[in-house]
Short mmCIF file of C-alpha atoms in Angstrom, two decimals:
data_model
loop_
_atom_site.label_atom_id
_atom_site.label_comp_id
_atom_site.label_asym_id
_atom_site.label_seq_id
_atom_site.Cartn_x
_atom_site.Cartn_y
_atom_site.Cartn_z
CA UNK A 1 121.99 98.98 80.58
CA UNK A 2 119.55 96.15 81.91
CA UNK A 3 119.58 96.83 86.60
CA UNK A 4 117.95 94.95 88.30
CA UNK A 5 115.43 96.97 90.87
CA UNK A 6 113.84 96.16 94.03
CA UNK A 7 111.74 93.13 92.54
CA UNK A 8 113.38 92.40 89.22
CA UNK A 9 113.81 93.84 86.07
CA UNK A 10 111.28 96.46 84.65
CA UNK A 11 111.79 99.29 81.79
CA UNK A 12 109.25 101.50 79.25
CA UNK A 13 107.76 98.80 76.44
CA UNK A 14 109.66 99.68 73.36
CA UNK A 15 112.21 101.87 74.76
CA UNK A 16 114.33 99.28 76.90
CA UNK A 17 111.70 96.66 77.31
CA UNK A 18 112.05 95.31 73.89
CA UNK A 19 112.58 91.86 72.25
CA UNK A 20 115.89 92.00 72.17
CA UNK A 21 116.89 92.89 75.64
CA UNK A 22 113.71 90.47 77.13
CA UNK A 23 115.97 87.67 75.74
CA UNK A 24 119.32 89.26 77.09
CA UNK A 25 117.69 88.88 80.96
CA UNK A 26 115.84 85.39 79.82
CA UNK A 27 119.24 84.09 78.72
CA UNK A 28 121.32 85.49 82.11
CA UNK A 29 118.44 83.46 83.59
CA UNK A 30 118.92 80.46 81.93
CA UNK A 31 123.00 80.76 82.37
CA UNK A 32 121.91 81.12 86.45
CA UNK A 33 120.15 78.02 86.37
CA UNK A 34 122.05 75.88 84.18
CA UNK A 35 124.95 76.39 87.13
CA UNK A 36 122.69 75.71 90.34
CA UNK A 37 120.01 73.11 88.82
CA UNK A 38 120.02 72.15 84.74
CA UNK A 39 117.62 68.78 85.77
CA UNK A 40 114.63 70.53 87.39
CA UNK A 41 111.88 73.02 84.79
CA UNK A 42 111.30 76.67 85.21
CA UNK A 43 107.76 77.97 84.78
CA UNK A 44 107.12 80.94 82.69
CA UNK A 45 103.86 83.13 83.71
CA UNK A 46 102.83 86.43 82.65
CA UNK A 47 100.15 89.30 83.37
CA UNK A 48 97.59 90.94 81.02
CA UNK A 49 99.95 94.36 79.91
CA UNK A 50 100.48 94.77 76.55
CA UNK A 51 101.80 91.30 74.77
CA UNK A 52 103.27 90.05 77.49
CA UNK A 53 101.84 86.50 76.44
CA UNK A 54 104.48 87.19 73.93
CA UNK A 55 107.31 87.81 75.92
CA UNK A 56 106.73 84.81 78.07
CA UNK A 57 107.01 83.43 75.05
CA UNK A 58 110.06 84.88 74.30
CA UNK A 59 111.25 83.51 77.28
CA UNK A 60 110.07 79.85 77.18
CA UNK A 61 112.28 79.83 73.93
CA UNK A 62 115.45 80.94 75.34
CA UNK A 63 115.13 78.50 77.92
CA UNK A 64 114.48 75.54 75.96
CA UNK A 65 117.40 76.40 73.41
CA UNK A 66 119.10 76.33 76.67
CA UNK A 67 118.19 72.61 77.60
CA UNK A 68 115.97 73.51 80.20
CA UNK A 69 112.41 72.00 80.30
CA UNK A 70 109.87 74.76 80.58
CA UNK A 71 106.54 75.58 81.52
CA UNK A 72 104.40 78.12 80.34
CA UNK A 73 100.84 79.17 81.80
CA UNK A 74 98.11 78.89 79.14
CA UNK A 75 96.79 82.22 80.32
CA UNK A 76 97.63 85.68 82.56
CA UNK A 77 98.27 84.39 86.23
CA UNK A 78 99.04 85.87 89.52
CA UNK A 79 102.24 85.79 90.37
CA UNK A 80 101.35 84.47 94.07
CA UNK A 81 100.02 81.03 91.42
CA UNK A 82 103.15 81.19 89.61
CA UNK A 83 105.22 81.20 93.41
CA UNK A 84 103.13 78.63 94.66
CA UNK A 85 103.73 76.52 91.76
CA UNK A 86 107.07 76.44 91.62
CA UNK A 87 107.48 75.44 95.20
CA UNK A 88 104.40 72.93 94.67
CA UNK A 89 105.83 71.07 91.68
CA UNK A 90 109.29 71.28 93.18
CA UNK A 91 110.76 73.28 90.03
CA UNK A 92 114.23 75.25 89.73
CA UNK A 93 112.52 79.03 89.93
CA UNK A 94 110.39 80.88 87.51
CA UNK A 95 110.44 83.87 85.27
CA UNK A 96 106.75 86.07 85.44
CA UNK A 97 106.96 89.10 82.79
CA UNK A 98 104.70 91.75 85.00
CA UNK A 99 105.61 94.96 85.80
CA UNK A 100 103.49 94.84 88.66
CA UNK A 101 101.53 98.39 89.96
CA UNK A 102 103.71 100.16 87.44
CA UNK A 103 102.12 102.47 84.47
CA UNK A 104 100.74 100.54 81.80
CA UNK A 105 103.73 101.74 79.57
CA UNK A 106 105.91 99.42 81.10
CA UNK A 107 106.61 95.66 81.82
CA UNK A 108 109.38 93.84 83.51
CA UNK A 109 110.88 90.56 84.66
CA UNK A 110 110.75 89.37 88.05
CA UNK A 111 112.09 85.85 89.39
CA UNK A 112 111.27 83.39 91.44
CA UNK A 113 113.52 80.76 93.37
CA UNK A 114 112.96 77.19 94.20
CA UNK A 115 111.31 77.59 97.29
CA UNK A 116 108.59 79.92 95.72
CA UNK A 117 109.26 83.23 96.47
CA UNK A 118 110.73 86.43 95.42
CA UNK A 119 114.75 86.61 94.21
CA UNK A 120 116.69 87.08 97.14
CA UNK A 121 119.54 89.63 96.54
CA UNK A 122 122.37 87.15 96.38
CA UNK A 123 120.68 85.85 93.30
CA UNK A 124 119.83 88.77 91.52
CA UNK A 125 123.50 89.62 91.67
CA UNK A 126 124.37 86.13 90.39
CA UNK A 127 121.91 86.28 87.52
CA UNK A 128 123.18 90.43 87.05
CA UNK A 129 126.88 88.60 86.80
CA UNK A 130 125.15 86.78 83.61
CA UNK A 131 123.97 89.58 81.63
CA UNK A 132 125.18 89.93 78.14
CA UNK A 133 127.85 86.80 78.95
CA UNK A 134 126.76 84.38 76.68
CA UNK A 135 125.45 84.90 73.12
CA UNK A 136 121.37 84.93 73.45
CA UNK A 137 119.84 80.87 72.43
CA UNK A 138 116.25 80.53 70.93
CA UNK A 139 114.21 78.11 69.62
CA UNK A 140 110.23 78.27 69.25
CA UNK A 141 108.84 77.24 72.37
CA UNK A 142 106.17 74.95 70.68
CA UNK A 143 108.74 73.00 68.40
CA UNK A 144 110.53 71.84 71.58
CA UNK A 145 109.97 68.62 73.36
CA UNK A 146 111.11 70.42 76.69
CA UNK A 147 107.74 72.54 75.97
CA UNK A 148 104.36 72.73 77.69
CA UNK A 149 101.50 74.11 78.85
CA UNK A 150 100.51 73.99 82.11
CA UNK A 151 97.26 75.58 84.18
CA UNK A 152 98.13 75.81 87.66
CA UNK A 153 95.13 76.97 89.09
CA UNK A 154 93.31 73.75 90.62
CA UNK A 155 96.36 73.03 93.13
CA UNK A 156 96.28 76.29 94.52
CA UNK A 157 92.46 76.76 94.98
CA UNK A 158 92.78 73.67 97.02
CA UNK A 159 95.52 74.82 98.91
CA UNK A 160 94.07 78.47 99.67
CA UNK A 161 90.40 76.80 100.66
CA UNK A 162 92.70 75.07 103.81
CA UNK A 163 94.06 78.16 105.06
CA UNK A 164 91.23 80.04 104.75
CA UNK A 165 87.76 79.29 106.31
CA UNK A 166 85.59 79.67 103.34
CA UNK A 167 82.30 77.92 104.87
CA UNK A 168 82.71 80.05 108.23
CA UNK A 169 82.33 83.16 104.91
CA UNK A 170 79.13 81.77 103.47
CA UNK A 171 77.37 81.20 106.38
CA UNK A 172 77.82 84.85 107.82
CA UNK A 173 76.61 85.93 103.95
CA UNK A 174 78.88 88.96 102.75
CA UNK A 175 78.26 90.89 99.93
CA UNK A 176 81.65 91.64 98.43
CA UNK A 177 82.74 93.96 95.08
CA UNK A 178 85.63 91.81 93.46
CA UNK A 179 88.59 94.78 91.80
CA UNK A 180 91.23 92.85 90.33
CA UNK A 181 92.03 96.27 88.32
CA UNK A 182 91.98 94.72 84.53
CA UNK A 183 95.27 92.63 85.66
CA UNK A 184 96.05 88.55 86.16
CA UNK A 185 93.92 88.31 89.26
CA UNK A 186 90.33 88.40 87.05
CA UNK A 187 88.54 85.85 88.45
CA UNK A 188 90.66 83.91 91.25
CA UNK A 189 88.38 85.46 93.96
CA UNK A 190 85.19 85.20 92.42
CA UNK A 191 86.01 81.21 91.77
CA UNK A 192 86.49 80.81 95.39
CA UNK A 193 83.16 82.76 95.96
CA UNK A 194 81.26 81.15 93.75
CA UNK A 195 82.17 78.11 94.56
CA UNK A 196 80.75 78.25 98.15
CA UNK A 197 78.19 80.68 97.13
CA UNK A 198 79.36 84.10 98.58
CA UNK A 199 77.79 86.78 96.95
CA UNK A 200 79.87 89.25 94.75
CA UNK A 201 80.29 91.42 92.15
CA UNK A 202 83.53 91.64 89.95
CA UNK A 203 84.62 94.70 88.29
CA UNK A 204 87.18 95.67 86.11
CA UNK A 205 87.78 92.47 85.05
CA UNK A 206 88.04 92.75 80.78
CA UNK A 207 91.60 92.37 79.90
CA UNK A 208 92.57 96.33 79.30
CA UNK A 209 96.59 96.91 79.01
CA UNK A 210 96.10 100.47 79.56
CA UNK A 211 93.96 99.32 83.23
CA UNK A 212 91.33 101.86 82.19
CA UNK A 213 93.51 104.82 82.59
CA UNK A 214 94.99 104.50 86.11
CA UNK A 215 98.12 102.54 87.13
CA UNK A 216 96.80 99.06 88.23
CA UNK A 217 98.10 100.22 92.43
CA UNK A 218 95.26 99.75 94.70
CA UNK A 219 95.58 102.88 96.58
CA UNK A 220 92.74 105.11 97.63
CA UNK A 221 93.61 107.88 94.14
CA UNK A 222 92.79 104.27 91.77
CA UNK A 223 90.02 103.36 93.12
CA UNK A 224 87.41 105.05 92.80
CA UNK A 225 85.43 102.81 91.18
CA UNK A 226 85.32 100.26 93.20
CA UNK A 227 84.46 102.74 96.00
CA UNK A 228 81.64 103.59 93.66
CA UNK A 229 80.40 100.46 93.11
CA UNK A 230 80.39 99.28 97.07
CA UNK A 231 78.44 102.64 97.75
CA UNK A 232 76.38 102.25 94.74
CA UNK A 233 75.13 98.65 95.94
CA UNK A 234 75.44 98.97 99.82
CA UNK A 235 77.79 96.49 99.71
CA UNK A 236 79.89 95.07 102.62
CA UNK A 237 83.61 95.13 101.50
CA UNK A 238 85.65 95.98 98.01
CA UNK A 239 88.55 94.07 97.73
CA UNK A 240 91.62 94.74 94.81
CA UNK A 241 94.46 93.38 94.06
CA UNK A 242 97.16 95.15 91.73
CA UNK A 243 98.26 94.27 88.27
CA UNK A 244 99.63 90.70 89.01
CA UNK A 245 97.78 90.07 91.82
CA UNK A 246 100.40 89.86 94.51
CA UNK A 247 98.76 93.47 96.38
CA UNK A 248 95.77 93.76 98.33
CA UNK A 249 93.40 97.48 98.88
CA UNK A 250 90.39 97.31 100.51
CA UNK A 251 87.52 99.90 100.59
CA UNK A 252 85.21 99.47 103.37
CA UNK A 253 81.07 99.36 103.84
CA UNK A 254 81.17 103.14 103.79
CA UNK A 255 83.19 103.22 100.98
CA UNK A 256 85.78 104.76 102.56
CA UNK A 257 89.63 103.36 101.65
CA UNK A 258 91.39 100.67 104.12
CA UNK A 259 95.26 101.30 103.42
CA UNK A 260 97.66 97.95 103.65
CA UNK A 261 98.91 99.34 107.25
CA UNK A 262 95.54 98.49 108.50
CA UNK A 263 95.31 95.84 106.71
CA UNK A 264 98.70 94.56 107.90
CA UNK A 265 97.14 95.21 111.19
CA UNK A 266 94.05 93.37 111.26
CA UNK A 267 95.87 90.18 109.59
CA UNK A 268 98.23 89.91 112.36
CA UNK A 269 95.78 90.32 114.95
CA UNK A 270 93.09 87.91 113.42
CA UNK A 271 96.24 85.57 112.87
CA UNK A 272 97.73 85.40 116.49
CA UNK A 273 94.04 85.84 118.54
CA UNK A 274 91.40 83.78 116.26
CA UNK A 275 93.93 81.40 114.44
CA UNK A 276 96.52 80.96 117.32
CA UNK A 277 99.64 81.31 115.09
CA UNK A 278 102.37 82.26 116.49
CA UNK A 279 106.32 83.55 114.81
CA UNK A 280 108.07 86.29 113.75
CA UNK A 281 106.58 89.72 112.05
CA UNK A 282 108.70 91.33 109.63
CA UNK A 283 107.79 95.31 108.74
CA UNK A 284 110.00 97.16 105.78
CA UNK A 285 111.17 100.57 106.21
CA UNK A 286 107.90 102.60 105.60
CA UNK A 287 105.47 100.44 107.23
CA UNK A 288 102.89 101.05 109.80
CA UNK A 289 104.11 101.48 113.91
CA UNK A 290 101.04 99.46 114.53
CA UNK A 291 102.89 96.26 113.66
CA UNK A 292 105.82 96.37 116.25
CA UNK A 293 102.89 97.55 118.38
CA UNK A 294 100.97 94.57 118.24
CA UNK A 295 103.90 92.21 117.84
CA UNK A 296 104.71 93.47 121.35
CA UNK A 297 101.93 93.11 122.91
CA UNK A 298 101.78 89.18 121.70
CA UNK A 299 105.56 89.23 122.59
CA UNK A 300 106.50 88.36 118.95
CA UNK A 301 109.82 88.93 117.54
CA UNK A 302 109.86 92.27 115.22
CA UNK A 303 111.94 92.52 112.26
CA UNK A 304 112.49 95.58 109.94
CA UNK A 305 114.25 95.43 106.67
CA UNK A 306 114.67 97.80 103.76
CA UNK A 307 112.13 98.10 101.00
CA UNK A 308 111.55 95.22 98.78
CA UNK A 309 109.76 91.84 99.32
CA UNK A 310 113.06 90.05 98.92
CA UNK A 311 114.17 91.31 102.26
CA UNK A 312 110.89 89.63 103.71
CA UNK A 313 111.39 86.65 101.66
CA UNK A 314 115.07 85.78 102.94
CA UNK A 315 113.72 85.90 106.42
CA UNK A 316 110.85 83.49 105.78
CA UNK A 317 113.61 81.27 104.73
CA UNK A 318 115.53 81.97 107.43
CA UNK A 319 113.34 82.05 110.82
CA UNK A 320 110.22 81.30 111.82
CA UNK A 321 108.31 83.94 110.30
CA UNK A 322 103.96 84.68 111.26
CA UNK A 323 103.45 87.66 108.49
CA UNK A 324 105.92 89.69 106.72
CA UNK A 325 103.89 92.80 105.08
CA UNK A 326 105.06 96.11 103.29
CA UNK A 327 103.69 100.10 102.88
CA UNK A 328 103.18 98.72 98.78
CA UNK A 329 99.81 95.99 100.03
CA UNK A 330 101.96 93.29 99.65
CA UNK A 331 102.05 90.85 102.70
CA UNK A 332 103.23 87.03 103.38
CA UNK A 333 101.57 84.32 105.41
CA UNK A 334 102.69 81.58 107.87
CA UNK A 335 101.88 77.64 106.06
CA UNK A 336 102.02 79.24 102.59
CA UNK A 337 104.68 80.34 100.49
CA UNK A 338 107.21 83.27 100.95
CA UNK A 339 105.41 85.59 99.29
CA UNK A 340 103.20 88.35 98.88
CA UNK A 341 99.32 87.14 97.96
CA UNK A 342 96.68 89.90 97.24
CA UNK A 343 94.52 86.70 96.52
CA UNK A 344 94.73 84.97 100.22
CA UNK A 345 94.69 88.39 102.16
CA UNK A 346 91.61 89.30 100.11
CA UNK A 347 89.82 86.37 101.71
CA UNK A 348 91.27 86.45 104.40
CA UNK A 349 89.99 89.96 105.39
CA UNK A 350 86.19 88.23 104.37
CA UNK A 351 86.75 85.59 107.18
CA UNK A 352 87.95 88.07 109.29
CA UNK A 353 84.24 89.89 109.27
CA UNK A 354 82.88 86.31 109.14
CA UNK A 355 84.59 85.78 113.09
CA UNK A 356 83.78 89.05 114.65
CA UNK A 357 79.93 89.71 112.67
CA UNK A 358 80.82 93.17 112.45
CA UNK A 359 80.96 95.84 109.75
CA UNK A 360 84.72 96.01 108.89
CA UNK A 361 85.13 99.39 109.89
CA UNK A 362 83.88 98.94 113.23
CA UNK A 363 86.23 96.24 113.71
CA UNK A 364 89.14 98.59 112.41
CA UNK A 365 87.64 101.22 115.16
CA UNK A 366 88.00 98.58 117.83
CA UNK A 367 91.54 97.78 116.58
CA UNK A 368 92.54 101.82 116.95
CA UNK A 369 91.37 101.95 120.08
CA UNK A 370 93.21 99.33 121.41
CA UNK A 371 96.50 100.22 119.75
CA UNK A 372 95.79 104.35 118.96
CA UNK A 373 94.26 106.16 115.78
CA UNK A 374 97.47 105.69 112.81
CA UNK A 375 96.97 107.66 109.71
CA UNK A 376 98.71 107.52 106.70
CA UNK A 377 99.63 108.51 102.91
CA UNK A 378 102.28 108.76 100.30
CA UNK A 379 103.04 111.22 97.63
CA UNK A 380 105.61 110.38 94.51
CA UNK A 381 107.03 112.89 92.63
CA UNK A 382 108.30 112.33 89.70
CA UNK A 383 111.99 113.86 89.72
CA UNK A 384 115.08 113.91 87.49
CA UNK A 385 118.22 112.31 89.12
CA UNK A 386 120.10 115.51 89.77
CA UNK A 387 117.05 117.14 91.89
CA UNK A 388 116.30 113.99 93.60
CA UNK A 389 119.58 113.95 94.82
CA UNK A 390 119.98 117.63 95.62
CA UNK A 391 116.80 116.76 97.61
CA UNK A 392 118.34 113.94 99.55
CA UNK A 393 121.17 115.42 100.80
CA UNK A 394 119.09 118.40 102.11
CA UNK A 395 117.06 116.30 104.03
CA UNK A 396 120.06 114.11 105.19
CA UNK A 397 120.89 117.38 106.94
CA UNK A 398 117.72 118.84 108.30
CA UNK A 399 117.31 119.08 112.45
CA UNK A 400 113.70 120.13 112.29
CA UNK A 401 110.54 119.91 110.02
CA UNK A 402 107.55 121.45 109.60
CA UNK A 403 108.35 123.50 113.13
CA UNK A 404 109.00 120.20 114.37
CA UNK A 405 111.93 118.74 115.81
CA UNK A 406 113.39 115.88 114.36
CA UNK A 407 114.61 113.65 117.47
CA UNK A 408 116.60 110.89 114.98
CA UNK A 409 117.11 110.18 111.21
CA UNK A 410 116.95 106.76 110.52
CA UNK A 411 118.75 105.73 107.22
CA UNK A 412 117.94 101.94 106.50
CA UNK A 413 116.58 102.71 103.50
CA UNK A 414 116.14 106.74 102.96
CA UNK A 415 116.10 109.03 105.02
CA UNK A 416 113.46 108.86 107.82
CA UNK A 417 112.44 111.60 110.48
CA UNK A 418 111.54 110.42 113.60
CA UNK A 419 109.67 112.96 115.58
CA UNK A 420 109.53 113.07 119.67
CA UNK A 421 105.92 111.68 119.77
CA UNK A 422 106.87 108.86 117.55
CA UNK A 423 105.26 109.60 114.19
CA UNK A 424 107.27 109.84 111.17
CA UNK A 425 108.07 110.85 107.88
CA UNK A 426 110.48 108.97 104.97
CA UNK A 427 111.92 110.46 101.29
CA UNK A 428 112.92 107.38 99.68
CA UNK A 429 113.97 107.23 95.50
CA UNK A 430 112.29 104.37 94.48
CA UNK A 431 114.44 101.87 93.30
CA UNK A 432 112.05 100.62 90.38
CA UNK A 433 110.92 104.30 88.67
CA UNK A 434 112.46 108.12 88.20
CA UNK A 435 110.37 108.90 91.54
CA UNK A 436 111.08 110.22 94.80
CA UNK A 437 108.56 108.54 97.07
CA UNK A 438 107.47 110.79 100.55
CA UNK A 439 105.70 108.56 103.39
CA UNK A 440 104.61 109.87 106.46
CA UNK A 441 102.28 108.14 109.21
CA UNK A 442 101.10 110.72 112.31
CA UNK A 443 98.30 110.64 114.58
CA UNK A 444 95.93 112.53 113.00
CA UNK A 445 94.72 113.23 109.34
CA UNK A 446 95.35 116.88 109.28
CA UNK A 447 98.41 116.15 110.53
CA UNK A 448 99.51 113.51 107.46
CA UNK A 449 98.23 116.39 104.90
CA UNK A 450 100.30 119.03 107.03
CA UNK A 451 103.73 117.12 106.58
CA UNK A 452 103.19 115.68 102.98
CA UNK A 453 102.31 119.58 101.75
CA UNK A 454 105.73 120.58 103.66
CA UNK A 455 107.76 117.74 101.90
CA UNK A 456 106.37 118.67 98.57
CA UNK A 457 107.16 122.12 99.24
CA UNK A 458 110.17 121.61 100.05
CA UNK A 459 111.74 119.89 97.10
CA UNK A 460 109.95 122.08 94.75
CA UNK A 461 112.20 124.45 96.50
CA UNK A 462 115.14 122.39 95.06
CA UNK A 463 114.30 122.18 91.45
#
């Protein structure tokens, strides 16, 4: 059966993810947007995983045997482009076939309202209500006179250079390393830094559906060469972005790995005290304590939701939202669209070195001690069903951990231990793969290896 996960649709290529079943979610799609809008076009954009030009395709033709005029990018694209070109050319939503950070085996749907962002809930449930309703339409794409092509890219390079301060970059003369991790974001920074003549390298940037071995995530286990290649040519900052571009990882001058807490962190703070934004600041379950510290200290309205970027999303809709950022890298920025951008964080973590003339890990040392030392890490462990819930309901239980005591179990979205100093740790199944996902954030490193070595432990205890 075709469910819907935390951001869309995604399934094994050839298994579920087939022809077929592409067109089944294409045509629920179409059936959505033929009730709430048949007179505006959808866009169609896709990543660089394996033929996923062709299932765009796919999906172009469904939607023009549907009556719908469609769009289709002429080549891979972020899905941040794809967002801000639906809400930029006013269209009905759009379909982007990416599977995101996910293995290279896989691919997957994910869709995009009007207002150029990620699903919201209540229409992933209308569009789920759709599935396998209506017989399946095609017609090839290209025969269609609701068909076209369409590059998006000019309209949003001009509308990232005027939220970020790209001549304030050149002048202070970085010397970034470029990751976009073989997926759609190849070459969107490095225009930008050509363009005003910022010195760079870009790596990893031949279209490879297999991303070179490791799963196109930029956390600190993937990246290793772009830690490498900083060291390697003494360079100031490496910068990735996961498979479709919508995730930001940083490595710093040291090459030592800058997680998206602390990158969270040194947005908001570079938002509120350089830029003078001001608004809400949304966390999800499994994200940093340094947010609602800092959105405290500014006196800015803290939001948490469960995991997803569609919980972030609504509330950008909703209220008046600065930054809305999750534990994945993906964050969302005031005066752009409601959506993650691996693209705009990227730069905006250049200007942020630009402002202060420092070494970005001396400004992250500043940050900590002004707010405290935060570590973090993750493990996933890849779990049948039956263990993973054995698991969960042992830890739903549990009044200590690790010989500490657990002071309250918060259940938003897993189960998370909250310990009397304030640290924490969460076991969440992820709502997207067979994985149980362990997340812990504590004051000192030893401390984050201590706990995730006692989780893992622990449920090997269960199997």
């Amino acid at each position: 059966m075709i469910k819907f996960g935390t951001d869309g649709w995604r399934a094994v290529i050839s298994k579920d993810y087939t022809f077929d079943n592409v067109k089944i979610v294409a045509q629920a799609i179409a059936d959505y947007i033929k009730e709430i809008d048949d007179k505006r076009p959808v866009l169609v954009g896709y990543d660089t995983r394996f033929m996923s030009e062709e299932y765009a395709r796919l999906c172009a033709g469904v939607l023009v045997a549907n009556g719908i005029k469609t769009y289709l990018t002429e080549k891979p694209t972020p899905t941040p482009v794809v967002s801000f070109t639906v809400k930029n050319m006013n269209l009905a939503g759009a379909i982007m076939i990416t599977a995101s950070h996910n293995p290279p085996q896989w691919n997957g749907i994910k869709f995009k309202g009007d207002y150029g962002g990620s699903a919201l809930p209540s229409i992933i449930a209308e569009i789920e209500k759709h599935l396998y309703k209506n017989e399946v339409k095609f017609a090839e794409p290209e025969n269609s006179n609701l068909f076209s092509y369409i590059d998006p890219d000019k309209e949003y390079f001009e509308h990232i250079e005027k939220l970020v301060d790209l001549n304030l970059i050149a002048k202070s003369k970085p010397f970034a390393i470029i990751d976009p991790m073989h997926g759609a974001g190849v070459g969107y920074v490095k225009t930008l830094l050509e363009k005003y003549g910022i010195k760079h390298i870009q790596i990893r940037d031949e279209r490879n559906p297999y991303f070179g071995g490791v799963n196109p995530e930029p956390i600190y286990k993937n990246l290793g060469k772009l830690i490498d290649t900083v060291v390697q040519n003494k360079a100031d900052i490496g910068l990735a972005t996961d498979g479709d571009a919508d995730r930001i990882g940083a490595v710093d001058e040291k090459g030592e790995f800058i997680d998206s807490h602390r990158i969270y962190a040194l947005l908001l703070r570079h938002l509120v005290e350089v830029k003078g934004l001001r608004g809400g600041v949304v966390k999800t379950f499994s994200t940093t304590n340094m947010v609602p510290i800092l959105a405290n200290k500014y006196g800015l309205k803290i939001y948490e939701t469960p995991i997803g970027f569609k919980y972030i999303c609504e509330l950008f809709l909703k209220e008046d939202i600065l930054i809305g950022g999750e534990e994945s890298g993906g964050i969302g920025i005031k005066n752009h669209i409601p959506e993650r951008d691996g693209i705009l964080c990227s730069l905006l973590l250049l200007e942020i070195m630009a402002y202060y003339q420092k070494p970005i890990s001396q400004i992250l040392d500043e940050l900590f001690k002004e707010i405290g030392y935060h570590y973090y890490d993750r493990v996933d462990l890849h779990l049948p069903n039956e263990i993973k819930e054995k698991t969960l309901k042992t830890i739903s239980q549990n009044t200590e951990f690790a010989g500490r005591k657990i002071k309250e179990i918060q259940t938003l979205d897993g189960y998370k231990y909250i310990f009397e100093d304030g640290s924490w740790i969460l076991f969440r199944a992820s709502g997207t793969e067979p994985v149980l996902r362990v997340y812990t954030e504590q004051f000192t490193k030893d401390e984050v290896k201590r706990l995730l070595d006692e989780a893992v432990k622990l449920i090997e205890e269960m199997k």
